[in-house]
Coordinates of C-alpha atoms (C1' of nucleotides) in Angstrom, one line a residue:
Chain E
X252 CA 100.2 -42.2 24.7
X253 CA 99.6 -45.7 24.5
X254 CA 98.9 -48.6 26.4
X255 CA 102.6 -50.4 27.8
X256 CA 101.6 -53.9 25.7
X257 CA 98.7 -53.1 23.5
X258 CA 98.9 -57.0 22.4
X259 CA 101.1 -56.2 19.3
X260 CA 99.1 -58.2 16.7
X261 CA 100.0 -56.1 13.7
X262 CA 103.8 -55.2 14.9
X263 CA 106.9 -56.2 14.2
X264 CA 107.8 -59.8 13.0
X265 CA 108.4 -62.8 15.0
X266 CA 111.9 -64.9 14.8
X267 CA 110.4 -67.3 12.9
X268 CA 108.5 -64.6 10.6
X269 CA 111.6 -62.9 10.0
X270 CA 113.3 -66.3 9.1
X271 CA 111.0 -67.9 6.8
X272 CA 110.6 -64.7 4.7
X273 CA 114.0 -64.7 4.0
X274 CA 113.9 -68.6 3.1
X275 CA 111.3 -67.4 1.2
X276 CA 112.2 -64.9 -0.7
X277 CA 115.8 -66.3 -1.5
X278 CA 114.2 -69.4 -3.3
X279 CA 111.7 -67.3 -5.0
X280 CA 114.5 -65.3 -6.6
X281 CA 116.4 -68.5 -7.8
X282 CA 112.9 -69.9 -9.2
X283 CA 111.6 -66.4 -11.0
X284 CA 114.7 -65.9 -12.1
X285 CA 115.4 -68.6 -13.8
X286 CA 111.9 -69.2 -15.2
X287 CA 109.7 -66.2 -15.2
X288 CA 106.9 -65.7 -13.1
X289 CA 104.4 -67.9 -15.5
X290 CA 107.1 -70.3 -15.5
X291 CA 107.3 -70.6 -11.8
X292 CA 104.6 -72.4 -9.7
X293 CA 104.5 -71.9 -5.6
X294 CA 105.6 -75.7 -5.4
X295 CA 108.8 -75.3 -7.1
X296 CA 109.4 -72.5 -4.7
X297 CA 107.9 -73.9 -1.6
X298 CA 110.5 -77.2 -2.5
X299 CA 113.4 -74.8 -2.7
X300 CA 112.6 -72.9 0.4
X301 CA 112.3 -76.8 2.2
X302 CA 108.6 -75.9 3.2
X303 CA 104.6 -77.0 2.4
X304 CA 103.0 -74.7 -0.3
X305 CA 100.5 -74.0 2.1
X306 CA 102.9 -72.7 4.6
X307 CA 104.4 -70.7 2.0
X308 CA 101.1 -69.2 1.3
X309 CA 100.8 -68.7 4.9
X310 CA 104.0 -65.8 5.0
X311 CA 102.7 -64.4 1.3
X312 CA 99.2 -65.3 0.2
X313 CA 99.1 -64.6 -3.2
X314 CA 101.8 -65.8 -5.6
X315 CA 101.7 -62.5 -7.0
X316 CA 102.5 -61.1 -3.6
X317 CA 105.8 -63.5 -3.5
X318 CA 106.8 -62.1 -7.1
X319 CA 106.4 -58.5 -6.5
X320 CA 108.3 -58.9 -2.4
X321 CA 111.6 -60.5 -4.6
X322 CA 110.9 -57.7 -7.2
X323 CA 111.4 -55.3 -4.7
X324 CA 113.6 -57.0 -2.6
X325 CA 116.0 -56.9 -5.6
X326 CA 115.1 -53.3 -6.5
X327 CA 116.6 -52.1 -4.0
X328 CA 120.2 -53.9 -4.4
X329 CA 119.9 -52.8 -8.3
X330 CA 120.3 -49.0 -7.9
X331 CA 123.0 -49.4 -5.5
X332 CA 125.5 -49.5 -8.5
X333 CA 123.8 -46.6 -10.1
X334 CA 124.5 -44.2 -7.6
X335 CA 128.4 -44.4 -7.5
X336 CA 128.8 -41.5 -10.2
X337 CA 130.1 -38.6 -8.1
X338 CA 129.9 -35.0 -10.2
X339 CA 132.8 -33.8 -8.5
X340 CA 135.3 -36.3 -9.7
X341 CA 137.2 -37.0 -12.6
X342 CA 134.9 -38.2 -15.2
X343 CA 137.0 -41.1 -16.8
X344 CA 137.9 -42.4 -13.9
X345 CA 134.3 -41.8 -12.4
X346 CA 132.6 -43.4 -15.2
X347 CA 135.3 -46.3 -14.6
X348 CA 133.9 -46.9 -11.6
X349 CA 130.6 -46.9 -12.4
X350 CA 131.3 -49.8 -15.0
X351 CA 133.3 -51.7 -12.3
X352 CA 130.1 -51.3 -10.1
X353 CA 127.9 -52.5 -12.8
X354 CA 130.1 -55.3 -13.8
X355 CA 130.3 -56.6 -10.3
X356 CA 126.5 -56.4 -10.1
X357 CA 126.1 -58.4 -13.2
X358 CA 128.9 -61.2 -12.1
X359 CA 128.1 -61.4 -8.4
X360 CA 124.4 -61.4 -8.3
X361 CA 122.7 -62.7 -12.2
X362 CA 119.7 -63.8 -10.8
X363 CA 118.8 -60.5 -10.0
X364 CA 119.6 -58.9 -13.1
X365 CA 117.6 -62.0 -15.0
X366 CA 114.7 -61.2 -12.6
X367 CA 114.6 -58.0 -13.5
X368 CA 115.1 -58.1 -17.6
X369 CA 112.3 -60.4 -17.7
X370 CA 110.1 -58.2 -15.8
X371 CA 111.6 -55.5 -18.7
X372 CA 111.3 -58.4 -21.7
X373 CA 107.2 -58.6 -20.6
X374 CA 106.7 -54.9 -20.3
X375 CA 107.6 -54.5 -16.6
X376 CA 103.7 -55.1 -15.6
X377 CA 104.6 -55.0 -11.9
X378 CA 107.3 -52.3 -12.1
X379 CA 106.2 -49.7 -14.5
X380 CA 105.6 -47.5 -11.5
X381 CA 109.0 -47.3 -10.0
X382 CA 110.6 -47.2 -13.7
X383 CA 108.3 -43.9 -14.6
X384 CA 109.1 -42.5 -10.6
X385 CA 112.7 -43.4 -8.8
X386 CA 114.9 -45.2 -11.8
X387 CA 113.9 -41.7 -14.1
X388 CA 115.0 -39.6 -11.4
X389 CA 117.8 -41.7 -10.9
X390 CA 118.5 -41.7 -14.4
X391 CA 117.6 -38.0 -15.0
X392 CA 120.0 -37.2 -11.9
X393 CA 123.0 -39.0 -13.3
X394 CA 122.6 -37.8 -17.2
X395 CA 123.1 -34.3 -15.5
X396 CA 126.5 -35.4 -14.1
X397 CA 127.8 -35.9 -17.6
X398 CA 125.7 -33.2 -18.9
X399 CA 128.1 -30.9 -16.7
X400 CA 131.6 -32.7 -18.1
X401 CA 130.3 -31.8 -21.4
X402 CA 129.7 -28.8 -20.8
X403 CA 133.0 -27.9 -18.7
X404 CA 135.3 -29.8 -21.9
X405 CA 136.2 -32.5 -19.6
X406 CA 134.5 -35.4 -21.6
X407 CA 133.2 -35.2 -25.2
X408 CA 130.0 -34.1 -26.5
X409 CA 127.9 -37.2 -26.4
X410 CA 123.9 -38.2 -25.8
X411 CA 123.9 -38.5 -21.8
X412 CA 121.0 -40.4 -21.5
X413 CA 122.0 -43.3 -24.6
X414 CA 126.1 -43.4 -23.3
X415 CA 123.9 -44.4 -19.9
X416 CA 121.7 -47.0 -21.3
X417 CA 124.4 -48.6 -23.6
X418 CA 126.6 -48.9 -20.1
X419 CA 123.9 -51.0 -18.7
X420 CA 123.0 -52.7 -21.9
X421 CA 126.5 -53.8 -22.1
X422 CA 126.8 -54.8 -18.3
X423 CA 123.7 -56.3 -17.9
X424 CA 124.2 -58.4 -21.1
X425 CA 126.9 -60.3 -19.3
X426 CA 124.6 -61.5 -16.6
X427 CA 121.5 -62.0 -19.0
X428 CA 122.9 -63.5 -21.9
X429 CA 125.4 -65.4 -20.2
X430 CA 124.4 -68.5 -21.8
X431 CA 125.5 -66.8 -25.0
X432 CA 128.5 -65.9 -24.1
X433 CA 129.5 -69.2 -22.6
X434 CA 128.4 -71.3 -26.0
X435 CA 131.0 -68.9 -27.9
X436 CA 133.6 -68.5 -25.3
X437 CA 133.3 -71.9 -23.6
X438 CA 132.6 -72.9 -20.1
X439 CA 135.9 -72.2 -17.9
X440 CA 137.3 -68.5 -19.7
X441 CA 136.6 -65.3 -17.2
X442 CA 134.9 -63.3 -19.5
X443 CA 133.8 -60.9 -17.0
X444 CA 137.1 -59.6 -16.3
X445 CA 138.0 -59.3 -20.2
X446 CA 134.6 -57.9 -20.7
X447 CA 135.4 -55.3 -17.9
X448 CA 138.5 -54.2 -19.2
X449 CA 136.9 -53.6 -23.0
X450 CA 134.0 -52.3 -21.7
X451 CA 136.0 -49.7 -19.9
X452 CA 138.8 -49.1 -23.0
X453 CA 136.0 -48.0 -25.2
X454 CA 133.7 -46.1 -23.5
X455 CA 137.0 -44.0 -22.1
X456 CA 138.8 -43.8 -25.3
X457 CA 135.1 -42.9 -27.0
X458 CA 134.6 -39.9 -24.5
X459 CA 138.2 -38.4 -24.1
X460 CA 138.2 -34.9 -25.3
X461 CA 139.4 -34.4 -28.7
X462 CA 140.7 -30.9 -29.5
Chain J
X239 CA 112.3 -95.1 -60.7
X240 CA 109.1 -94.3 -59.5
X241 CA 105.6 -94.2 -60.5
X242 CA 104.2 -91.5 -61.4
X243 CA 101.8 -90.4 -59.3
X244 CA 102.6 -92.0 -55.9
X245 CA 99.9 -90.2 -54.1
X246 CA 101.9 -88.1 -52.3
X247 CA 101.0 -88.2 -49.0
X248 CA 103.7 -87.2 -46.9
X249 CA 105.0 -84.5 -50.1
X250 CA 104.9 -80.7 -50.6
X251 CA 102.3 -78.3 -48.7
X252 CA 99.1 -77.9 -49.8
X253 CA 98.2 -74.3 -50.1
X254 CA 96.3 -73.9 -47.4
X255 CA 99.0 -75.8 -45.2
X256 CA 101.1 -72.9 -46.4
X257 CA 99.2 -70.3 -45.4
X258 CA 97.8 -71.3 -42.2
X259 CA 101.2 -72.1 -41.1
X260 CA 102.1 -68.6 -42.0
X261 CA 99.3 -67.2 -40.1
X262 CA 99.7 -69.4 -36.7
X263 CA 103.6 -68.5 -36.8
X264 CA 102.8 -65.0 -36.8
X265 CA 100.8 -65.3 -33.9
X266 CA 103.0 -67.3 -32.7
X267 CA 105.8 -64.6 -32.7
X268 CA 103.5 -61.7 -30.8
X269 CA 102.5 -64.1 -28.5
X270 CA 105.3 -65.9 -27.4
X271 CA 107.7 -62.7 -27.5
X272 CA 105.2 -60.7 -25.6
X273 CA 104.3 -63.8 -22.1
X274 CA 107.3 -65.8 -22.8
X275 CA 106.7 -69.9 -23.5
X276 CA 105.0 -70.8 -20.3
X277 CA 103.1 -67.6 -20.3
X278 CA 101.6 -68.1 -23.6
X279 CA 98.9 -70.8 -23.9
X280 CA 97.4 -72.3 -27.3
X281 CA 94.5 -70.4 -26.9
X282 CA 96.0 -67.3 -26.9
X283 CA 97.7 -67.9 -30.4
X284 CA 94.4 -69.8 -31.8
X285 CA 92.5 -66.7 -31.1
X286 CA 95.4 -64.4 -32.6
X287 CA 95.7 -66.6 -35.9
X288 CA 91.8 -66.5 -36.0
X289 CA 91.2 -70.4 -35.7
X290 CA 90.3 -72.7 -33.3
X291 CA 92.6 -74.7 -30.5
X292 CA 92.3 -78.4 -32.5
X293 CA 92.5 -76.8 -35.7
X294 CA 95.8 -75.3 -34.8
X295 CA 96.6 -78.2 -33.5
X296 CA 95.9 -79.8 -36.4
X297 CA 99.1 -77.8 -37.6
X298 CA 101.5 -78.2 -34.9
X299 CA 100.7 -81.1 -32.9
X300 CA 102.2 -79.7 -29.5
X301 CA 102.9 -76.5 -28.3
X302 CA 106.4 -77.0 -28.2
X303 CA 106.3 -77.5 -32.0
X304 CA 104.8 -73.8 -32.7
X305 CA 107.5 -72.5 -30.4
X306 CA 110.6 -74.3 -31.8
X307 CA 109.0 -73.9 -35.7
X308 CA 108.7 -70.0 -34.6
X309 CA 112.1 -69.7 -33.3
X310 CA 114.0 -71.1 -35.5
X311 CA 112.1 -68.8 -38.5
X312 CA 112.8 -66.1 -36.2
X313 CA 116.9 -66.8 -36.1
X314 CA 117.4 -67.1 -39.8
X315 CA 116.0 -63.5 -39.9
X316 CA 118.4 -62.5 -37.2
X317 CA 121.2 -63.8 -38.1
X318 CA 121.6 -62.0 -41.3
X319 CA 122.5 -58.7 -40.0
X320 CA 125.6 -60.3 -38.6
X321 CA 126.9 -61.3 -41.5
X322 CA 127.4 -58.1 -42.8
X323 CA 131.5 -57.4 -41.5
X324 CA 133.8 -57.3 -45.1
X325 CA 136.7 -57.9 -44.5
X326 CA 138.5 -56.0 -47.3
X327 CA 136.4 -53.5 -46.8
X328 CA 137.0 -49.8 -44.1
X329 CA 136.9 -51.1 -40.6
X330 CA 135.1 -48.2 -39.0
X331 CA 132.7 -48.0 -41.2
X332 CA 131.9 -51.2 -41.6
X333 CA 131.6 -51.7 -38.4
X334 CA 129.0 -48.8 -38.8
X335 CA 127.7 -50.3 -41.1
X336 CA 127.2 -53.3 -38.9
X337 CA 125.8 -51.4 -35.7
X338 CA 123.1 -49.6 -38.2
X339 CA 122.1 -52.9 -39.3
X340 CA 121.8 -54.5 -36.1
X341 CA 119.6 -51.2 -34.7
X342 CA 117.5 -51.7 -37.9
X343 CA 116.8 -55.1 -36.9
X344 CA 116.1 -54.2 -33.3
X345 CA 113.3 -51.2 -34.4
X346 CA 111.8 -53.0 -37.2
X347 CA 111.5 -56.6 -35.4
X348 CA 111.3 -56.0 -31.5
X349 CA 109.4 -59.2 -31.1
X350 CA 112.1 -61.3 -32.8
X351 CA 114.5 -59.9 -30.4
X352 CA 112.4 -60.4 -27.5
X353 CA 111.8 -64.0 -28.5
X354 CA 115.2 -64.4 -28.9
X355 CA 116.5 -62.6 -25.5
X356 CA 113.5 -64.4 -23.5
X357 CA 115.1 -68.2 -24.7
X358 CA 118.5 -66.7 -23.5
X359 CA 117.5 -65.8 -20.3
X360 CA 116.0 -68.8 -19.3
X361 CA 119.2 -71.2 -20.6
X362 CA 118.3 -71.4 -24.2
X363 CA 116.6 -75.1 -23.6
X364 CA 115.7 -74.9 -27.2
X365 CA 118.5 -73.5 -28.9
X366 CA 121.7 -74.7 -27.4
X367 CA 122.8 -76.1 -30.2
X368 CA 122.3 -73.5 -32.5
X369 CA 124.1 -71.3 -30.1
X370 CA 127.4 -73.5 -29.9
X371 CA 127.3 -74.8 -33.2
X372 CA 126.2 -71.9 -36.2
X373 CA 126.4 -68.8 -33.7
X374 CA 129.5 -70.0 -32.8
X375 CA 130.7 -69.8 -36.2
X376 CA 129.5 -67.1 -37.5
X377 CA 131.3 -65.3 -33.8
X378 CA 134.2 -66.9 -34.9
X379 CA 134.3 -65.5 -38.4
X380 CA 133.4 -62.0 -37.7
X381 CA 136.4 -62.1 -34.8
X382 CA 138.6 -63.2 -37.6
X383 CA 137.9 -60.6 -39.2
X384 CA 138.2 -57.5 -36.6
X385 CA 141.7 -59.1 -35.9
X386 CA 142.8 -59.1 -39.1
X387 CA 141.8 -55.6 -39.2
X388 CA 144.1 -55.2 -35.7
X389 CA 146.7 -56.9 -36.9
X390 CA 147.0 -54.6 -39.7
X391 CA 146.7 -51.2 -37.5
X392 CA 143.7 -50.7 -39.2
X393 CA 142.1 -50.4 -35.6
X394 CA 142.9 -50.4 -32.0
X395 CA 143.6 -53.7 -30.4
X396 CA 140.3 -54.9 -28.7
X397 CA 139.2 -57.9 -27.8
X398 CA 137.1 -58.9 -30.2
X399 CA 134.3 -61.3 -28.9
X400 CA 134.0 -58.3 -26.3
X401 CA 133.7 -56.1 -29.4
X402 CA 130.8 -58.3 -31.2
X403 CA 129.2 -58.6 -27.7
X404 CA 129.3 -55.0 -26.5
X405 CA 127.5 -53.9 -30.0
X406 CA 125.0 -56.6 -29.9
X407 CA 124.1 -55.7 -26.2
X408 CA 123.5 -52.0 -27.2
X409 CA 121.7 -52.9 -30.3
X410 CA 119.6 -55.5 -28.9
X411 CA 119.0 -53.4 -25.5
X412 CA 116.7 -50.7 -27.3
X413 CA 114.1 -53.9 -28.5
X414 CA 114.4 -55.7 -25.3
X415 CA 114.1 -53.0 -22.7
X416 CA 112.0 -50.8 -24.6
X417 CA 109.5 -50.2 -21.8
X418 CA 112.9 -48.6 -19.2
X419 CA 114.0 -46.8 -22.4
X420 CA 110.3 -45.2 -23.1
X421 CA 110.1 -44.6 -19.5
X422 CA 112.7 -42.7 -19.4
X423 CA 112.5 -41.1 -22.5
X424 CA 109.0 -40.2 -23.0
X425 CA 107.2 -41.7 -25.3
X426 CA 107.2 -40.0 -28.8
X427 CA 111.1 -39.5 -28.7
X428 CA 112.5 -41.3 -31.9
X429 CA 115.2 -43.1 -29.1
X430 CA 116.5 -45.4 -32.5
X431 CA 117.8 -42.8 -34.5
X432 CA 120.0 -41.1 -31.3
X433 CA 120.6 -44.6 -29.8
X434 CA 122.7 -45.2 -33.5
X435 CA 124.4 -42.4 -33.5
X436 CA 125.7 -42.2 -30.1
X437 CA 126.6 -45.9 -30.1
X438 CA 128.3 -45.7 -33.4
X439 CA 130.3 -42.7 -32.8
X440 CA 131.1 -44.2 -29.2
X441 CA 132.5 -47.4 -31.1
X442 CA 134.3 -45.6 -33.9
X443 CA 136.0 -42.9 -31.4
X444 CA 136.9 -46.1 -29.0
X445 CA 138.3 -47.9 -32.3
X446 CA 140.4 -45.6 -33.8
X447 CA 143.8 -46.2 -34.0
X448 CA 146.0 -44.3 -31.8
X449 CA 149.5 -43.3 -32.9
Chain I
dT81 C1' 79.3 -85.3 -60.3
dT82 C1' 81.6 -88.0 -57.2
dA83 C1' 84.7 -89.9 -54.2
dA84 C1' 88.9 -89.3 -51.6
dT85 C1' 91.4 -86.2 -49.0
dT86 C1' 92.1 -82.4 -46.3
dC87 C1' 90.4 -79.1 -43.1
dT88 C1' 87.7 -77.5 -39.1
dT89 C1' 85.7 -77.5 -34.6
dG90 C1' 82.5 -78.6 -30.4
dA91 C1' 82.9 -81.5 -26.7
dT92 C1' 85.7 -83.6 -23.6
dC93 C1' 89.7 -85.4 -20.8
dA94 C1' 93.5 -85.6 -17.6
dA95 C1' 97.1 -83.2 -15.5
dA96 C1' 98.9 -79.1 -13.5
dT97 C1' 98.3 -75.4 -10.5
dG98 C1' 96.8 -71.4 -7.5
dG99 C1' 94.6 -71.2 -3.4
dT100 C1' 91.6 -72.8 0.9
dC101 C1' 90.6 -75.1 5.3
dA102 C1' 90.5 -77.6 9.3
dA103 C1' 93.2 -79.9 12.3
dT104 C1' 97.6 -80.4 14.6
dA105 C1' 102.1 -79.1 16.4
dG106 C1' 105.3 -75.8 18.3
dC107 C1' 106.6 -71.7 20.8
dG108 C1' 106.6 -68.0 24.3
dT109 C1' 104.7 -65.9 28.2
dT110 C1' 102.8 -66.0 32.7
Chain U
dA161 C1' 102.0 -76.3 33.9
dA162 C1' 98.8 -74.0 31.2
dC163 C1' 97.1 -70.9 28.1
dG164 C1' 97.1 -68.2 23.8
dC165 C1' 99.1 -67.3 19.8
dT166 C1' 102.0 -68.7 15.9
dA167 C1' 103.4 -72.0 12.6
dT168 C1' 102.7 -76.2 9.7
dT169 C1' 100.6 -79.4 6.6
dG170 C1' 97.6 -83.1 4.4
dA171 C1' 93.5 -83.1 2.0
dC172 C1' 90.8 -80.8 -1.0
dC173 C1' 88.7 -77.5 -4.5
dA174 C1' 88.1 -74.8 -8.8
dT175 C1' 90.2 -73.2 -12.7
dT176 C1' 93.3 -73.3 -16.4
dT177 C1' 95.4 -75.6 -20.0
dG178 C1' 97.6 -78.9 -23.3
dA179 C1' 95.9 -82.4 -25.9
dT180 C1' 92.4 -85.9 -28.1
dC181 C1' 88.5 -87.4 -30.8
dA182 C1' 84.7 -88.1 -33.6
dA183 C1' 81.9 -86.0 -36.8
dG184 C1' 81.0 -82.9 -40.2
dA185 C1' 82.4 -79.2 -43.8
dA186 C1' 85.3 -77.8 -47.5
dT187 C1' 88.5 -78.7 -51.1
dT188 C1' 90.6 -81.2 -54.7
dA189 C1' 91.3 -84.6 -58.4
dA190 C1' 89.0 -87.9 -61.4

DNA sequence: TTAATTCTTGATCAAATGGTCAATAGCGTT
DNA sequence: AACGCTATTGACCATTTGATCAAGAATTAA
């Protein structure tokens, strides 16, 4: 169908391609996250990634296109936690594990979560499409899950849609506000454990059926 | 002890001090809650408070002033809903009383809470102290307070920083990530009123004391 | 009214920053 | 070894942006 070695200009990525886009990507996240996209400039990332700004700009040519790769790049690893509700199971211990998953999202990868609540904070200019299309069929998918325990008497009647957003609100606080939570509870305490455990206490003992 | 009219240069605000001020804060605020610091330039807020660069200049002589003068108006108006915890008074709904003061901030002053979430996410360089030194107390008082109420069997035991935290990340979420929630949502839902009751009947359920 | 003070802004500057380009170095394939 | 393609960067450019200044307009106090 086509030629043996058609002289794969536009195919897959070289070594070094597939290398430096990492590098790349990597220190953009550390940079966006921490200061925003104004508040990052392609130097700061191009000294983090141990490269010239014009080779940067020779992997992504736009500094735009660098912000919305990372965006994406992170996307991806942010709805793994969201998916771990299975319909079948018991709730409690279901919704359990969703917090766990959250939590461990919000301890083990913050930059990510920081990336993507300042994309929220600013009105999610780059992201609006995927909020509006995958995250509300994501969202939509999982309220139904609950909407079934409610309906079957295993959990109480409760909002699906606002029990769902306060989850992430609360997980995701740990990992954005963590500079909060570190002036009140100083610098060495675990918090993320403790948070876990109350986190989970309340929302269970709030949604256990009462006769 | 002095004279009595000492030309009082460096004294009270003229009136038109007062209200320029006034008016370049408020710009301030919808500018600097809506791009962040670095995303926000002078011009921007000149052109919002209906003045020229120099001449708001001629009021704040850096950009960093306008941002720290706005900010720290903006916390004295948000810390008053936390001060609203009595401690004689019924725990669960006081605590109500406490969430649906908290959600009143977060749907009547979005822009605060933005301000405020946007110097938490990027390391509060500004307000560091304010965050371990007043916040810190006021944390500390209100945690006092929920464990005097455990103590006395009033409520379950909880962790109480994780308490104060958890409500103030659900409050705080539906200002801050406004865009996911209206995504979701729709547009013309009124998401504030549901938001408060699910969250407070999530809290009081999770609270009560269990024989 | 008048004089001092406060207020306002057009013009301008220097630094920061996103992005380009031409020239060079490195790598892989034959 | 030699050729072609990929990778790299110093130098440079145009724009944006925080900040200054001098000069004039408005306000205030006498």
């Amino acid at each position: 169908m086509a030629q043996p070695k058609p002289k794969p200009k536009l195919a897959g990525k070289t070594r070094i391609q597939a290398i430096n886009e990492d590098i790349i990507l990597a220190a953009a996240l550390e940079v966006f996250s921490a200061f925003g996209y104004r508040g990052s400039t392609v130097d700061q990332i191009a000294d983090r990634a141990g490269m010239s700004k014009p080779n940067l700009l020779y992997y992504f040519r736009r500094k735009d296109d660098i912000y919305r790769a990372v965006l994406e790049k992170t996307l991806a690893d942010w709805l793994v936690p969201l998916k771990s509700l299975d319909p079948t199971g018991e709730p409690l211990s279901e919704i359990a594990r969703y917090i766990r998953a959250k939590m461990a999202m919000s301890r083990d990868n913050p930059k990510a979560s920081r990336l993507f609540a300042n994309e929220m904070l600013h009105g999610a200019p780059a992201i609006g499409d995927f909020l509006s299309g995958p995250m509300k069929l994501l969202v939509d998918e999982t309220a139904r899950t609950i909407k079934g325990w409610i309906a079957r008497g295993q959990i109480a009647a409760i909002d699906p849609y606002h029990l769902i957003f306060t989850i992430w609100a609360m997980t995701q606080h740990y990992a954005d506000f963590d500079i909060q939570i570190r002036a009140v509870l100083g610098r060495n305490s675990n918090h993320f454990a403790d948070a876990e455990t109350t986190i989970i206490r309340l929302i269970q003992d709030g949604l256990r059926p009462r006769p």
